[in-house]
mmCIF file of C-alpha atoms in Angstrom:
data_model
loop_
_atom_site.group_PDB
_atom_site.id
_atom_site.type_symbol
_atom_site.label_atom_id
_atom_site.label_comp_id
_atom_site.label_asym_id
_atom_site.label_seq_id
_atom_site.Cartn_x
_atom_site.Cartn_y
_atom_site.Cartn_z
ATOM 1 C CA UNK H 1 -18.747 59.179 2.936
ATOM 2 C CA UNK H 2 -17.303 58.224 6.073
ATOM 3 C CA UNK H 3 -15.209 61.321 7.535
ATOM 4 C CA UNK H 4 -12.612 60.606 10.225
ATOM 5 C CA UNK H 5 -11.170 63.302 11.689
ATOM 6 C CA UNK H 6 -7.391 64.028 13.260
ATOM 7 C CA UNK H 7 -8.665 63.275 16.739
ATOM 8 C CA UNK H 8 -9.859 60.035 15.483
ATOM 9 C CA UNK H 9 -6.879 59.471 13.418
ATOM 10 C CA UNK H 10 -4.926 59.474 16.317
ATOM 11 C CA UNK H 11 -6.452 57.298 18.544
ATOM 12 C CA UNK H 12 -6.925 54.918 16.303
ATOM 13 C CA UNK H 13 -3.226 55.091 15.757
ATOM 14 C CA UNK H 14 -2.798 54.901 19.515
ATOM 15 C CA UNK H 15 -4.986 51.675 19.537
ATOM 16 C CA UNK H 16 -2.976 50.181 16.830
ATOM 17 C CA UNK H 17 0.227 50.467 18.894
ATOM 18 C CA UNK H 18 -1.587 49.532 21.771
ATOM 19 C CA UNK H 19 -2.734 45.926 20.102
ATOM 20 C CA UNK H 20 0.498 45.708 18.635
ATOM 21 C CA UNK H 21 2.648 45.837 21.954
ATOM 22 C CA UNK H 22 -0.234 43.649 23.329
ATOM 23 C CA UNK H 23 0.650 40.576 20.765
ATOM 24 C CA UNK H 24 4.038 41.547 21.434
ATOM 25 C CA UNK H 25 3.890 40.975 25.429
ATOM 26 C CA UNK H 26 2.023 37.846 24.625
ATOM 27 C CA UNK H 27 4.147 36.420 22.121
ATOM 28 C CA UNK H 28 7.470 36.769 24.659
ATOM 29 C CA UNK H 29 5.385 35.558 27.494
ATOM 30 C CA UNK H 30 3.921 32.589 25.466
ATOM 31 C CA UNK H 31 7.890 31.775 24.505
ATOM 32 C CA UNK H 32 9.282 32.182 27.969
ATOM 33 C CA UNK H 33 6.443 29.680 29.076
ATOM 34 C CA UNK H 34 7.687 27.173 26.859
ATOM 35 C CA UNK H 35 10.701 25.629 28.368
ATOM 36 C CA UNK H 36 13.108 23.196 26.633
ATOM 37 C CA UNK H 37 12.735 20.250 27.476
ATOM 38 C CA UNK H 38 14.803 18.704 30.160
ATOM 39 C CA UNK H 39 17.053 15.288 29.747
ATOM 40 C CA UNK H 40 15.131 13.006 31.405
ATOM 41 C CA UNK H 41 11.878 14.295 29.610
ATOM 42 C CA UNK H 42 14.082 13.799 25.913
ATOM 43 C CA UNK H 43 14.920 10.383 27.791
ATOM 44 C CA UNK H 44 11.561 9.932 27.958
ATOM 45 C CA UNK H 45 10.268 10.873 24.874
ATOM 46 C CA UNK H 46 12.817 8.374 22.975
ATOM 47 C CA UNK H 47 12.008 5.113 25.694
ATOM 48 C CA UNK H 48 8.345 5.843 24.571
ATOM 49 C CA UNK H 49 8.360 6.611 20.954
ATOM 50 C CA UNK H 50 10.242 3.023 20.271
ATOM 51 C CA UNK H 51 7.879 1.820 22.299
ATOM 52 C CA UNK H 52 4.767 3.371 20.251
ATOM 53 C CA UNK H 53 6.844 2.337 17.168
ATOM 54 C CA UNK H 54 7.712 -0.754 18.183
ATOM 55 C CA UNK H 55 3.528 -1.381 19.097
ATOM 56 C CA UNK H 56 1.991 -0.160 15.897
ATOM 57 C CA UNK H 57 4.503 -1.922 13.663
ATOM 58 C CA UNK H 58 4.265 -5.259 15.411
ATOM 59 C CA UNK H 59 0.034 -4.582 15.131
ATOM 60 C CA UNK H 60 0.216 -5.009 18.521
ATOM 61 C CA UNK H 61 -3.279 -3.327 18.934
ATOM 62 C CA UNK H 62 -4.014 -4.704 22.622
ATOM 63 C CA UNK H 63 -1.080 -2.641 23.925
ATOM 64 C CA UNK H 64 -1.812 0.221 21.001
ATOM 65 C CA UNK H 65 -4.369 2.364 23.523
ATOM 66 C CA UNK H 66 -2.280 2.051 26.152
ATOM 67 C CA UNK H 67 1.203 3.139 24.799
ATOM 68 C CA UNK H 68 -1.047 5.931 22.746
ATOM 69 C CA UNK H 69 -2.182 7.219 25.716
ATOM 70 C CA UNK H 70 1.450 7.516 27.508
ATOM 71 C CA UNK H 71 2.501 8.687 23.977
ATOM 72 C CA UNK H 72 0.579 11.711 24.116
ATOM 73 C CA UNK H 73 1.489 13.986 26.614
ATOM 74 C CA UNK H 74 5.058 13.510 25.256
ATOM 75 C CA UNK H 75 4.689 14.228 21.256
ATOM 76 C CA UNK H 76 5.023 17.981 21.892
ATOM 77 C CA UNK H 77 9.185 17.302 22.279
ATOM 78 C CA UNK H 78 9.385 14.708 18.824
ATOM 79 C CA UNK H 79 10.463 16.539 15.983
ATOM 80 C CA UNK H 80 7.559 18.433 13.231
ATOM 81 C CA UNK H 81 8.150 15.035 11.224
ATOM 82 C CA UNK H 82 8.411 12.028 13.672
ATOM 83 C CA UNK H 83 5.728 14.361 15.547
ATOM 84 C CA UNK H 84 3.392 13.930 12.431
ATOM 85 C CA UNK H 85 3.566 10.566 11.577
ATOM 86 C CA UNK H 86 3.077 9.580 15.253
ATOM 87 C CA UNK H 87 -0.002 11.552 15.316
ATOM 88 C CA UNK H 88 -1.041 10.092 11.924
ATOM 89 C CA UNK H 89 -0.028 6.445 13.615
ATOM 90 C CA UNK H 90 -2.048 7.181 16.453
ATOM 91 C CA UNK H 91 -4.937 7.983 14.478
ATOM 92 C CA UNK H 92 -5.221 5.243 11.908
ATOM 93 C CA UNK H 93 -4.415 1.788 14.240
ATOM 94 C CA UNK H 94 -8.303 1.604 14.756
ATOM 95 C CA UNK H 95 -8.787 1.413 11.279
ATOM 96 C CA UNK H 96 -6.698 -1.737 10.024
ATOM 97 C CA UNK H 97 -9.672 -4.172 11.444
ATOM 98 C CA UNK H 98 -12.725 -2.860 11.209
ATOM 99 C CA UNK H 99 -16.254 -4.016 12.574
ATOM 100 C CA UNK H 100 -16.813 -6.040 9.604
ATOM 101 C CA UNK H 101 -13.968 -7.531 9.517
ATOM 102 C CA UNK H 102 -15.247 -10.374 11.642
ATOM 103 C CA UNK H 103 -16.957 -11.546 8.839
ATOM 104 C CA UNK H 104 -13.571 -12.773 7.421
ATOM 105 C CA UNK H 105 -13.143 -15.630 9.790
ATOM 106 C CA UNK H 106 -16.788 -16.810 9.428
ATOM 107 C CA UNK H 107 -17.330 -20.298 8.390
ATOM 108 C CA UNK H 108 -20.799 -19.652 6.389
ATOM 109 C CA UNK H 109 -21.355 -18.207 3.279
ATOM 110 C CA UNK H 110 -22.167 -14.462 3.684
ATOM 111 C CA UNK H 111 -22.423 -11.575 1.750
ATOM 112 C CA UNK H 112 -21.156 -8.721 4.343
ATOM 113 C CA UNK H 113 -20.845 -4.651 3.650
ATOM 114 C CA UNK H 114 -17.227 -4.104 3.193
ATOM 115 C CA UNK H 115 -15.169 -0.609 2.106
ATOM 116 C CA UNK H 116 -12.464 -0.144 0.216
ATOM 117 C CA UNK H 117 -10.588 3.156 -1.143
ATOM 118 C CA UNK H 118 -13.104 4.555 0.839
ATOM 119 C CA UNK H 119 -16.270 3.405 -0.718
ATOM 120 C CA UNK H 120 -18.510 0.352 0.472
ATOM 121 C CA UNK H 121 -19.748 -2.581 -0.878
ATOM 122 C CA UNK H 122 -21.464 -5.674 0.160
ATOM 123 C CA UNK H 123 -18.730 -8.639 -0.713
ATOM 124 C CA UNK H 124 -19.831 -11.808 -1.667
ATOM 125 C CA UNK H 125 -18.051 -14.211 0.723
ATOM 126 C CA UNK H 126 -17.889 -18.146 0.967
ATOM 127 C CA UNK H 127 -15.046 -19.905 3.281
ATOM 128 C CA UNK H 128 -12.677 -22.684 1.652
ATOM 129 C CA UNK H 129 -9.497 -24.194 2.205
ATOM 130 C CA UNK H 130 -7.814 -22.045 -0.368
ATOM 131 C CA UNK H 131 -5.705 -19.230 0.812
ATOM 132 C CA UNK H 132 -7.344 -17.457 -1.940
ATOM 133 C CA UNK H 133 -9.368 -17.447 -4.647
ATOM 134 C CA UNK H 134 -11.663 -14.832 -6.902
ATOM 135 C CA UNK H 135 -14.523 -15.904 -9.280
ATOM 136 C CA UNK H 136 -16.270 -13.813 -11.388
ATOM 137 C CA UNK H 137 -19.970 -14.288 -11.733
ATOM 138 C CA UNK H 138 -21.750 -12.758 -14.864
ATOM 139 C CA UNK H 139 -25.380 -12.099 -14.337
ATOM 140 C CA UNK H 140 -27.133 -12.834 -17.827
ATOM 141 C CA UNK H 141 -30.269 -11.471 -19.093
ATOM 142 C CA UNK H 142 -32.556 -13.539 -21.709
ATOM 143 C CA UNK H 143 -35.153 -13.109 -24.023
ATOM 144 C CA UNK H 144 -37.495 -15.595 -24.939
ATOM 145 C CA UNK H 145 -39.977 -16.667 -27.477
ATOM 146 C CA UNK H 146 -43.667 -17.628 -27.096
ATOM 147 C CA UNK H 147 -42.472 -20.716 -27.294
ATOM 148 C CA UNK H 148 -39.914 -20.495 -24.382
ATOM 149 C CA UNK H 149 -36.662 -20.726 -26.457
ATOM 150 C CA UNK H 150 -34.190 -18.121 -25.628
ATOM 151 C CA UNK H 151 -33.947 -15.627 -28.633
ATOM 152 C CA UNK H 152 -31.078 -13.450 -27.305
ATOM 153 C CA UNK H 153 -29.021 -13.018 -23.941
ATOM 154 C CA UNK H 154 -26.120 -10.435 -22.861
ATOM 155 C CA UNK H 155 -24.631 -10.303 -19.732
ATOM 156 C CA UNK H 156 -25.942 -7.148 -18.129
ATOM 157 C CA UNK H 157 -23.746 -7.245 -14.931
ATOM 158 C CA UNK H 158 -20.712 -8.617 -13.213
ATOM 159 C CA UNK H 159 -20.690 -9.913 -9.571
ATOM 160 C CA UNK H 160 -17.918 -10.801 -7.539
ATOM 161 C CA UNK H 161 -17.174 -13.984 -5.253
ATOM 162 C CA UNK H 162 -14.122 -13.758 -3.156
ATOM 163 C CA UNK H 163 -12.968 -17.162 -0.952
ATOM 164 C CA UNK H 164 -10.452 -17.688 1.235
ATOM 165 C CA UNK H 165 -9.713 -20.409 4.227
ATOM 166 C CA UNK H 166 -11.193 -18.504 7.244
ATOM 167 C CA UNK H 167 -8.816 -21.094 9.730
ATOM 168 C CA UNK H 168 -6.425 -18.967 8.733
ATOM 169 C CA UNK H 169 -7.505 -15.437 9.486
ATOM 170 C CA UNK H 170 -5.570 -14.482 12.918
ATOM 171 C CA UNK H 171 -3.740 -17.357 12.790
ATOM 172 C CA UNK H 172 -0.256 -17.397 15.001
ATOM 173 C CA UNK H 173 0.956 -20.269 13.206
ATOM 174 C CA UNK H 174 3.993 -19.180 11.603
ATOM 175 C CA UNK H 175 4.550 -18.617 7.721
ATOM 176 C CA UNK H 176 6.612 -20.707 5.699
ATOM 177 C CA UNK H 177 10.046 -20.072 3.819
ATOM 178 C CA UNK H 178 13.242 -18.253 4.663
ATOM 179 C CA UNK H 179 11.800 -14.725 4.328
ATOM 180 C CA UNK H 180 8.824 -15.367 5.959
ATOM 181 C CA UNK H 181 10.992 -16.257 8.793
ATOM 182 C CA UNK H 182 13.142 -13.565 8.944
ATOM 183 C CA UNK H 183 10.895 -11.205 9.068
ATOM 184 C CA UNK H 184 8.428 -13.358 11.703
ATOM 185 C CA UNK H 185 5.674 -13.330 9.554
ATOM 186 C CA UNK H 186 2.196 -15.311 10.503
ATOM 187 C CA UNK H 187 0.143 -17.448 8.753
ATOM 188 C CA UNK H 188 -2.292 -14.922 9.980
ATOM 189 C CA UNK H 189 -0.377 -12.112 8.219
ATOM 190 C CA UNK H 190 -0.679 -14.144 4.648
ATOM 191 C CA UNK H 191 -4.114 -14.059 5.412
ATOM 192 C CA UNK H 192 -4.854 -10.944 5.868
ATOM 193 C CA UNK H 193 -2.921 -9.980 2.702
ATOM 194 C CA UNK H 194 -5.222 -12.810 0.759
ATOM 195 C CA UNK H 195 -8.035 -11.290 2.394
ATOM 196 C CA UNK H 196 -7.756 -7.507 1.538
ATOM 197 C CA UNK H 197 -6.232 -8.714 -2.076
ATOM 198 C CA UNK H 198 -9.391 -10.602 -2.707
ATOM 199 C CA UNK H 199 -11.508 -7.869 -1.448
ATOM 200 C CA UNK H 200 -9.786 -5.365 -3.963
ATOM 201 C CA UNK H 201 -10.848 -7.711 -6.778
ATOM 202 C CA UNK H 202 -14.073 -5.609 -6.072
ATOM 203 C CA UNK H 203 -12.445 -2.389 -7.022
ATOM 204 C CA UNK H 204 -13.531 -2.469 -10.971
ATOM 205 C CA UNK H 205 -17.272 -3.244 -9.632
ATOM 206 C CA UNK H 206 -17.706 -0.488 -7.485
ATOM 207 C CA UNK H 207 -15.485 2.618 -9.320
ATOM 208 C CA UNK H 208 -16.672 2.011 -12.650
ATOM 209 C CA UNK H 209 -19.877 2.313 -14.441
ATOM 210 C CA UNK H 210 -21.888 -1.399 -14.615
ATOM 211 C CA UNK H 211 -21.750 -1.105 -18.528
ATOM 212 C CA UNK H 212 -18.219 -0.251 -18.522
ATOM 213 C CA UNK H 213 -17.352 -3.340 -16.297
ATOM 214 C CA UNK H 214 -19.558 -5.266 -18.349
ATOM 215 C CA UNK H 215 -17.727 -4.044 -21.893
ATOM 216 C CA UNK H 216 -14.063 -4.531 -19.794
ATOM 217 C CA UNK H 217 -15.124 -8.050 -18.940
ATOM 218 C CA UNK H 218 -16.773 -8.948 -22.216
ATOM 219 C CA UNK H 219 -14.278 -7.653 -24.572
ATOM 220 C CA UNK H 220 -10.951 -6.682 -23.151
ATOM 221 C CA UNK H 221 -10.494 -10.034 -20.843
ATOM 222 C CA UNK H 222 -6.972 -9.544 -20.205
ATOM 223 C CA UNK H 223 -7.059 -5.986 -19.646
ATOM 224 C CA UNK H 224 -9.733 -6.949 -17.060
ATOM 225 C CA UNK H 225 -7.598 -9.729 -15.786
ATOM 226 C CA UNK H 226 -4.198 -7.106 -15.126
ATOM 227 C CA UNK H 227 -5.822 -4.333 -13.871
ATOM 228 C CA UNK H 228 -7.318 -6.834 -11.606
ATOM 229 C CA UNK H 229 -4.702 -8.044 -9.787
ATOM 230 C CA UNK H 230 -3.530 -4.577 -9.977
ATOM 231 C CA UNK H 231 -5.824 -2.805 -8.400
ATOM 232 C CA UNK H 232 -6.099 -5.816 -6.029
ATOM 233 C CA UNK H 233 -2.704 -5.708 -4.753
ATOM 234 C CA UNK H 234 -2.432 -2.156 -4.270
ATOM 235 C CA UNK H 235 -5.634 -2.502 -2.298
ATOM 236 C CA UNK H 236 -3.701 -4.707 -0.039
ATOM 237 C CA UNK H 237 -0.570 -2.668 0.608
ATOM 238 C CA UNK H 238 -2.991 0.024 1.483
ATOM 239 C CA UNK H 239 -5.327 -1.685 3.778
ATOM 240 C CA UNK H 240 -3.580 -4.505 5.567
ATOM 241 C CA UNK H 241 -1.944 -3.872 9.274
ATOM 242 C CA UNK H 242 1.933 -2.535 9.465
ATOM 243 C CA UNK H 243 3.037 -6.140 9.880
ATOM 244 C CA UNK H 244 1.398 -7.092 6.552
ATOM 245 C CA UNK H 245 2.224 -3.982 5.115
ATOM 246 C CA UNK H 246 5.311 -5.321 2.932
ATOM 247 C CA UNK H 247 4.016 -8.466 2.095
ATOM 248 C CA UNK H 248 2.173 -7.805 -1.251
ATOM 249 C CA UNK H 249 5.569 -7.254 -2.474
ATOM 250 C CA UNK H 250 7.768 -9.933 -0.745
ATOM 251 C CA UNK H 251 5.093 -12.643 -1.442
ATOM 252 C CA UNK H 252 5.621 -11.469 -5.538
ATOM 253 C CA UNK H 253 9.406 -12.591 -5.467
ATOM 254 C CA UNK H 254 7.859 -16.371 -6.370
ATOM 255 C CA UNK H 255 5.832 -14.714 -9.660
ATOM 256 C CA UNK H 256 9.113 -12.819 -10.576
ATOM 257 C CA UNK H 257 11.403 -15.640 -10.601
ATOM 258 C CA UNK H 258 9.407 -17.274 -12.966
ATOM 259 C CA UNK H 259 8.538 -13.847 -15.030
ATOM 260 C CA UNK H 260 6.258 -15.181 -17.232
ATOM 261 C CA UNK H 261 4.840 -11.884 -18.847
ATOM 262 C CA UNK H 262 1.589 -13.139 -19.934
ATOM 263 C CA UNK H 263 0.832 -13.779 -16.297
ATOM 264 C CA UNK H 264 -1.731 -11.403 -14.728
ATOM 265 C CA UNK H 265 -0.415 -11.661 -11.403
ATOM 266 C CA UNK H 266 3.574 -11.322 -12.885
ATOM 267 C CA UNK H 267 2.784 -8.238 -14.587
ATOM 268 C CA UNK H 268 0.708 -6.256 -11.780
ATOM 269 C CA UNK H 269 3.613 -6.950 -9.355
ATOM 270 C CA UNK H 270 6.648 -5.937 -12.355
ATOM 271 C CA UNK H 271 3.733 -2.631 -12.753
ATOM 272 C CA UNK H 272 3.749 -2.168 -8.638
ATOM 273 C CA UNK H 273 7.647 -2.876 -7.842
ATOM 274 C CA UNK H 274 8.272 -0.537 -10.950
ATOM 275 C CA UNK H 275 6.709 2.262 -9.090
ATOM 276 C CA UNK H 276 7.905 1.609 -5.605
ATOM 277 C CA UNK H 277 11.656 1.354 -6.832
ATOM 278 C CA UNK H 278 11.534 4.448 -8.789
ATOM 279 C CA UNK H 279 9.963 5.972 -5.484
ATOM 280 C CA UNK H 280 13.312 4.445 -3.401
ATOM 281 C CA UNK H 281 15.294 5.320 -5.946
ATOM 282 C CA UNK H 282 14.344 9.328 -6.343
ATOM 283 C CA UNK H 283 14.708 9.550 -2.357
ATOM 284 C CA UNK H 284 16.571 6.662 -0.840
ATOM 285 C CA UNK H 285 16.829 9.169 1.895
ATOM 286 C CA UNK H 286 13.404 8.361 2.827
ATOM 287 C CA UNK H 287 13.904 5.012 2.782
ATOM 288 C CA UNK H 288 16.576 3.481 5.489
ATOM 289 C CA UNK H 289 15.154 -0.021 5.743
ATOM 290 C CA UNK H 290 15.808 0.072 1.315
ATOM 291 C CA UNK H 291 18.919 -2.076 0.768
ATOM 292 C CA UNK H 292 20.271 -1.858 -3.266
ATOM 293 C CA UNK H 293 22.714 -3.961 -5.017
ATOM 294 C CA UNK H 294 26.410 -2.919 -5.030
ATOM 295 C CA UNK H 295 26.669 -3.431 -8.633
ATOM 296 C CA UNK H 296 24.217 -2.892 -11.830
ATOM 297 C CA UNK H 297 23.018 -6.321 -13.027
ATOM 298 C CA UNK H 298 24.442 -7.553 -16.468
ATOM 299 C CA UNK H 299 21.376 -8.801 -17.559
ATOM 300 C CA UNK H 300 17.163 -7.799 -16.733
ATOM 301 C CA UNK H 301 18.580 -5.317 -14.984
ATOM 302 C CA UNK H 302 14.735 -3.964 -13.519
ATOM 303 C CA UNK H 303 13.768 -7.375 -12.332
ATOM 304 C CA UNK H 304 17.259 -7.983 -10.806
ATOM 305 C CA UNK H 305 16.978 -4.590 -8.930
ATOM 306 C CA UNK H 306 13.721 -5.226 -7.680
ATOM 307 C CA UNK H 307 14.259 -8.489 -6.789
ATOM 308 C CA UNK H 308 17.179 -7.439 -4.594
ATOM 309 C CA UNK H 309 15.622 -4.430 -2.949
ATOM 310 C CA UNK H 310 12.584 -6.922 -1.978
ATOM 311 C CA UNK H 311 14.430 -10.101 -0.722
ATOM 312 C CA UNK H 312 17.272 -7.688 1.486
ATOM 313 C CA UNK H 313 14.653 -5.415 3.223
ATOM 314 C CA UNK H 314 15.681 -4.673 6.454
ATOM 315 C CA UNK H 315 13.276 -6.518 9.371
ATOM 316 C CA UNK H 316 13.320 -3.201 11.237
ATOM 317 C CA UNK H 317 11.598 0.048 9.629
ATOM 318 C CA UNK H 318 9.861 2.931 10.703
ATOM 319 C CA UNK H 319 6.535 4.512 11.073
ATOM 320 C CA UNK H 320 7.374 6.813 8.213
ATOM 321 C CA UNK H 321 8.185 4.548 5.588
ATOM 322 C CA UNK H 322 5.027 2.476 6.718
ATOM 323 C CA UNK H 323 2.836 5.846 6.277
ATOM 324 C CA UNK H 324 5.047 6.240 2.981
ATOM 325 C CA UNK H 325 4.064 3.078 1.693
ATOM 326 C CA UNK H 326 0.641 3.239 1.970
ATOM 327 C CA UNK H 327 0.632 6.893 0.572
ATOM 328 C CA UNK H 328 2.547 5.913 -2.446
ATOM 329 C CA UNK H 329 -0.087 3.146 -3.112
ATOM 330 C CA UNK H 330 -2.689 5.536 -2.300
ATOM 331 C CA UNK H 331 -1.938 8.475 -4.421
ATOM 332 C CA UNK H 332 -1.122 5.993 -7.398
ATOM 333 C CA UNK H 333 -4.391 4.615 -7.229
ATOM 334 C CA UNK H 334 -6.574 8.228 -6.430
ATOM 335 C CA UNK H 335 -4.756 9.772 -9.603
ATOM 336 C CA UNK H 336 -4.212 7.430 -12.177
ATOM 337 C CA UNK H 337 -6.780 4.330 -11.523
ATOM 338 C CA UNK H 338 -9.291 5.210 -14.128
ATOM 339 C CA UNK H 339 -6.549 6.610 -16.535
ATOM 340 C CA UNK H 340 -4.640 3.224 -16.468
ATOM 341 C CA UNK H 341 -7.581 1.588 -17.548
ATOM 342 C CA UNK H 342 -8.719 4.292 -20.239
ATOM 343 C CA UNK H 343 -4.703 4.201 -21.428
ATOM 344 C CA UNK H 344 -5.122 0.118 -21.263
ATOM 345 C CA UNK H 345 -2.071 -0.194 -18.849
ATOM 346 C CA UNK H 346 0.202 2.647 -18.914
ATOM 347 C CA UNK H 347 1.095 3.920 -15.556
ATOM 348 C CA UNK H 348 3.343 6.855 -15.051
ATOM 349 C CA UNK H 349 5.794 6.965 -13.060
ATOM 350 C CA UNK H 350 7.116 9.453 -10.760
ATOM 351 C CA UNK H 351 10.397 9.822 -12.559
ATOM 352 C CA UNK H 352 8.368 10.565 -15.400
ATOM 353 C CA UNK H 353 8.431 7.296 -17.049
ATOM 354 C CA UNK H 354 5.875 4.484 -18.024
ATOM 355 C CA UNK H 355 5.288 1.155 -17.239
ATOM 356 C CA UNK H 356 3.034 -0.647 -19.402
ATOM 357 C CA UNK H 357 0.868 -3.660 -18.014
ATOM 358 C CA UNK H 358 1.296 -5.394 -21.352
ATOM 359 C CA UNK H 359 4.299 -6.914 -21.896
ATOM 360 C CA UNK H 360 4.299 -6.465 -25.893
ATOM 361 C CA UNK H 361 3.347 -2.584 -25.527
ATOM 362 C CA UNK H 362 5.936 -2.525 -22.667
ATOM 363 C CA UNK H 363 9.016 -2.923 -24.601
ATOM 364 C CA UNK H 364 10.181 0.693 -25.618
ATOM 365 C CA UNK H 365 9.617 1.921 -21.617
ATOM 366 C CA UNK H 366 11.406 -1.082 -20.406
ATOM 367 C CA UNK H 367 14.965 -0.311 -21.821
ATOM 368 C CA UNK H 368 14.221 3.951 -20.902
ATOM 369 C CA UNK H 369 13.522 2.545 -16.606
ATOM 370 C CA UNK H 370 16.875 0.378 -17.194
ATOM 371 C CA UNK H 371 19.193 3.037 -18.879
ATOM 372 C CA UNK H 372 17.704 5.407 -15.646
ATOM 373 C CA UNK H 373 17.945 2.446 -13.284
ATOM 374 C CA UNK H 374 21.522 1.980 -14.337
ATOM 375 C CA UNK H 375 22.280 5.360 -13.734
ATOM 376 C CA UNK H 376 20.491 6.292 -10.455
ATOM 377 C CA UNK H 377 22.282 2.628 -9.470
ATOM 378 C CA UNK H 378 25.766 4.080 -10.061
ATOM 379 C CA UNK H 379 24.827 6.941 -8.372
ATOM 380 C CA UNK H 380 24.024 5.340 -5.083
ATOM 381 C CA UNK H 381 27.304 2.953 -5.444
ATOM 382 C CA UNK H 382 29.075 5.915 -6.285
ATOM 383 C CA UNK H 383 27.384 8.070 -2.576
ATOM 384 C CA UNK H 384 27.998 5.080 -0.411
ATOM 385 C CA UNK H 385 24.221 4.377 -0.272
ATOM 386 C CA UNK H 386 24.187 1.043 -2.123
ATOM 387 C CA UNK H 387 25.266 -2.236 -0.351
ATOM 388 C CA UNK H 388 28.919 -2.871 -0.033
ATOM 389 C CA UNK H 389 29.046 -6.868 -0.281
ATOM 390 C CA UNK H 390 26.430 -8.237 -2.431
ATOM 391 C CA UNK H 391 23.700 -9.698 0.314
ATOM 392 C CA UNK H 392 22.807 -12.652 -2.145
ATOM 393 C CA UNK H 393 26.205 -14.026 -2.717
ATOM 394 C CA UNK H 394 26.418 -17.718 -1.583
ATOM 395 C CA UNK H 395 22.872 -18.026 -0.230
ATOM 396 C CA UNK H 396 19.978 -19.565 -1.641
ATOM 397 C CA UNK H 397 17.028 -17.198 -2.636
ATOM 398 C CA UNK H 398 15.098 -16.217 0.318
ATOM 399 C CA UNK H 399 11.264 -16.229 -0.297
ATOM 400 C CA UNK H 400 7.607 -16.435 1.181
ATOM 401 C CA UNK H 401 6.467 -19.994 0.270
ATOM 402 C CA UNK H 402 3.213 -20.568 -1.134
ATOM 403 C CA UNK H 403 0.911 -22.832 0.545
ATOM 404 C CA UNK H 404 1.624 -25.884 -1.884
ATOM 405 C CA UNK H 405 -2.939 -26.161 -1.856
ATOM 406 C CA UNK H 406 -3.032 -22.676 -2.334
ATOM 407 C CA UNK H 407 -5.033 -20.780 -5.195
ATOM 408 C CA UNK H 408 -3.690 -17.175 -6.107
ATOM 409 C CA UNK H 409 -6.363 -15.369 -7.823
#
């Protein structure tokens, strides 16, 4: 047992008091030494951040290193939220074009080590004149008798082959379509989206056990196709560079116009749009670039609100919004990618409602979503957050044109 005398207690109390005083003095001195920024420093911070944001969002990586270095000493003058976004962007920009990306413009067949969602895999790539295409190649095992006759065969593995036109990668040729022109998009931006989309088709193979992948492909082919397109577009949203971030959404307006509810690209696009629209309407303050229609649509409420939002997205948006869009894709995949498979296509939304990739199973959920969207939109209209005038009125729909020869798988 330790015994502490009264003199020792007094000494300990004195030491504790001295330590508290020292900490108080240090804190006071530290507070006094941090002077508030001058008007000149604030003006310079604003100027540099505007240049930093423009450089990052335009994916101008040649100048990013320079502006990143100039911005760093001024980050302390930014508000906390902006500073955190700036720090995140300054650390992430090198990831958008990894070292293996050069293989995406190869004119020769090549298998290369790539990475999506933090997992590495070997991408089997063949160049072509298509904008983008993926082929599933079953690996079959055969059993033969003594005479060489095949007595049994079964698929034991699945390989994915991806292809795109390598000449489009990095191309500065303007993309076609009114929406492409509005956002100043290039063929290279579209090609970047397509390449990441096609690489995203490998997610099923790298995330699930081999026997599960084979069973999904052979016994549940429709679910396999729907999941493939959902995972592929989510991969593109997460991994493309900022210039191309919104292309996976805006490009799908073409499918949404036709709204073929049995087509995999369309249902995947509807699912992703439902996830995003829920976030936009729950937290409109986080999305200043997003526009909402001035009235509730007479019919197909969800579909028409989605199309309005995608078509009228502001050309000017922020680093915060770019990071937030990536975060939504990442969170959805991290938390739900496997449960969407197990539930046969059910996606849980942030408003506690659901979306099902299978149209025939989605009818009741759609009614609930549209009732919620109607209520939210009416609130946004009354709060003055929706557009006053319908931007679609008296104008042709704005779209990004798919190249005529392109295959979109």
